[in-house]
GROMACS .gro file of N, CA and C in nm:
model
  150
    1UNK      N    1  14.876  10.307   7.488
    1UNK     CA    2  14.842  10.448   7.483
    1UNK      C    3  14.707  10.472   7.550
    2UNK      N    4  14.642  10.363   7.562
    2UNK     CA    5  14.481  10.398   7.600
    2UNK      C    6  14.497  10.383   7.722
    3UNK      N    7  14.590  10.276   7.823
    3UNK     CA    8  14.598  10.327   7.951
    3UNK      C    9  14.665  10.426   8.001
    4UNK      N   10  14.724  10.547   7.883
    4UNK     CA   11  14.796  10.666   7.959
    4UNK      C   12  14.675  10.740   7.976
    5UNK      N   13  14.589  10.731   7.852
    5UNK     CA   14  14.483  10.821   7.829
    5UNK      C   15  14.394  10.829   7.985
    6UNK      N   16  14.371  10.686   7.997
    6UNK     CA   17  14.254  10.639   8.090
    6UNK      C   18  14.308  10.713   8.234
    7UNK      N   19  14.458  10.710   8.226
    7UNK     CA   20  14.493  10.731   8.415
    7UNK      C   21  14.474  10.850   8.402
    8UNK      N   22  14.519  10.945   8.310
    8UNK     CA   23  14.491  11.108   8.214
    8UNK      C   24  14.392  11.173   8.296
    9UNK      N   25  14.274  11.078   8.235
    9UNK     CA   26  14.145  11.108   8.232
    9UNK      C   27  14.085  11.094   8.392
   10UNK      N   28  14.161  10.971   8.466
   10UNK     CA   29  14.118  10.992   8.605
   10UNK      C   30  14.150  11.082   8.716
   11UNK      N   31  14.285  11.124   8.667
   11UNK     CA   32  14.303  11.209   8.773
   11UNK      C   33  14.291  11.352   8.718
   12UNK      N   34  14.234  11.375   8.588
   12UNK     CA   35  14.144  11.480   8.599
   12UNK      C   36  14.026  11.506   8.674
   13UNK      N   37  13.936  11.411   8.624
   13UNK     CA   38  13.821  11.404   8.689
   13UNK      C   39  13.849  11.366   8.859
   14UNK      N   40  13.945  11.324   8.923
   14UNK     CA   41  13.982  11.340   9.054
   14UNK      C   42  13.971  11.467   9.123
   15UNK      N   43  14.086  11.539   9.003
   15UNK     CA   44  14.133  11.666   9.055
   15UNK      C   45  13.971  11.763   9.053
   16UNK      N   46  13.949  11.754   8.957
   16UNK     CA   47  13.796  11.865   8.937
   16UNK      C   48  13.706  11.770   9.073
   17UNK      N   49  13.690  11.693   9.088
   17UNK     CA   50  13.592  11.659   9.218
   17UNK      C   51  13.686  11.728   9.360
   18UNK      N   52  13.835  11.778   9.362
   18UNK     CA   53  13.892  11.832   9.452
   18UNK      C   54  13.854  11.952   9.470
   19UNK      N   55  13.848  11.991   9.329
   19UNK     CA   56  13.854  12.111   9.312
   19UNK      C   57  13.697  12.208   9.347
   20UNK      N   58  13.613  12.095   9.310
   20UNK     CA   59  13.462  12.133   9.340
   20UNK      C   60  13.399  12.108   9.493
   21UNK      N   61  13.504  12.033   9.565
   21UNK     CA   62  13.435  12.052   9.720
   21UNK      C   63  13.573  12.085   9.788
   22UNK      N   64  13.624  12.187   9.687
   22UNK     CA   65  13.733  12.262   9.782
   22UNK      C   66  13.785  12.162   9.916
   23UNK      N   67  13.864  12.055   9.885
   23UNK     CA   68  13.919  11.965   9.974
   23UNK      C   69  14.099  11.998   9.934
   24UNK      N   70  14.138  12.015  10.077
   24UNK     CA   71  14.276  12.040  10.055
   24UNK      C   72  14.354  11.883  10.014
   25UNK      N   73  14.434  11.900   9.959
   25UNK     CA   74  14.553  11.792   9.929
   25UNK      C   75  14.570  11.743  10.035
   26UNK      N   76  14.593  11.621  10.089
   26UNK     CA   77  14.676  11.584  10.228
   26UNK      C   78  14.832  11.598  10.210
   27UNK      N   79  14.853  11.635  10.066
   27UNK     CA   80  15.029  11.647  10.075
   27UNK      C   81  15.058  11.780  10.054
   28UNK      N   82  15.153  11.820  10.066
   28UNK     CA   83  15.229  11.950  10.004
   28UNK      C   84  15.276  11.898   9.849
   29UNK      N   85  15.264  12.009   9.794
   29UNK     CA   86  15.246  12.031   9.650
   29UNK      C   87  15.399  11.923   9.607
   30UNK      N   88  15.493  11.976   9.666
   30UNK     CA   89  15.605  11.931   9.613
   30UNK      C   90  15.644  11.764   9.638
   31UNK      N   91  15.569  11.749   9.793
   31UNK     CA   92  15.597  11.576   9.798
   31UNK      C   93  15.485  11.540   9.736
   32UNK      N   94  15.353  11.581   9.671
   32UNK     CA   95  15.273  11.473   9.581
   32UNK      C   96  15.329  11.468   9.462
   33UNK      N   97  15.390  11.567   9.394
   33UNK     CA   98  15.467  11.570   9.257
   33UNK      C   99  15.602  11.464   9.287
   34UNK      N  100  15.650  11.463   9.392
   34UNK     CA  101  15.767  11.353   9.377
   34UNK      C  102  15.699  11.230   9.367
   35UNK      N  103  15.594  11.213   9.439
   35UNK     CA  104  15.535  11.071   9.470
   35UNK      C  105  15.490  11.048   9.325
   36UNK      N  106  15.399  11.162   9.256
   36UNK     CA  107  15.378  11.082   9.131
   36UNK      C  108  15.487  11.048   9.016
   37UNK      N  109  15.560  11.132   9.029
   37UNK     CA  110  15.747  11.094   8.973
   37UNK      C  111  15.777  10.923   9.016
   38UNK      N  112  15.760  10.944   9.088
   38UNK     CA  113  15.803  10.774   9.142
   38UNK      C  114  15.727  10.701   9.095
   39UNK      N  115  15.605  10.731   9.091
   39UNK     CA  116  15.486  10.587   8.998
   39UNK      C  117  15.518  10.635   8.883
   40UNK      N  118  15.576  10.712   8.805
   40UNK     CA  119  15.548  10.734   8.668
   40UNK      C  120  15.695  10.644   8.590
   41UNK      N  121  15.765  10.700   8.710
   41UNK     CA  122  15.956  10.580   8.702
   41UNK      C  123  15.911  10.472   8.702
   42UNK      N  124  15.812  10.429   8.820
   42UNK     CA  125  15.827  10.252   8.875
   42UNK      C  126  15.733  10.215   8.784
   43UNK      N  127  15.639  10.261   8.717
   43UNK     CA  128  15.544  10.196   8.607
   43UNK      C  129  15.597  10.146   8.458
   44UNK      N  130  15.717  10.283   8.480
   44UNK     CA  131  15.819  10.285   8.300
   44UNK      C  132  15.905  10.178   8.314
   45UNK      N  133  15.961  10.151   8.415
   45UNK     CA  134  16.076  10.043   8.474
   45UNK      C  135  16.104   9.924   8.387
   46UNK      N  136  15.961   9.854   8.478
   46UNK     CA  137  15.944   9.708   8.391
   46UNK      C  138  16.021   9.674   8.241
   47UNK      N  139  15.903   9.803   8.155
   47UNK     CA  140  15.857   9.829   7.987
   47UNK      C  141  16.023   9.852   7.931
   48UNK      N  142  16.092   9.910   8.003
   48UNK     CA  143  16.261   9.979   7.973
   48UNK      C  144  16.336   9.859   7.967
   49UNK      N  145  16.292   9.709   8.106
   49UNK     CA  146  16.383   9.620   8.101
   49UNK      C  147  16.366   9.562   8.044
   50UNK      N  148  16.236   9.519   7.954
   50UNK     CA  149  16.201   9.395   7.840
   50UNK      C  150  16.269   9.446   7.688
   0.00000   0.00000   0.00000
């Protein structure tokens, strides 16, 4: 649970440093949401097959 918290917590503080020097995304909204779909599948994967 403390590494959901921790990744949580980083890409908040990611997003607010985006957000504070107004830097655009290099993706479109919809392919970074798939991409993080896919790490959030390929991370659960493993934990599902044990």
């Amino acid at each position: 649970m403390l590494t959901y918290a921790a990744i949580t917590g980083a890409g908040l503080v990611v997003g607010a440093m985006y957000a504070l020097l107004r830097v655009r995304s290099p993706a479109p909204p919809l392919v970074a949401l798939t991409g993080l779909a896919g790490m959030l599948i390929g991370y659960g994967i493993p934990g599902a097959l044990t």
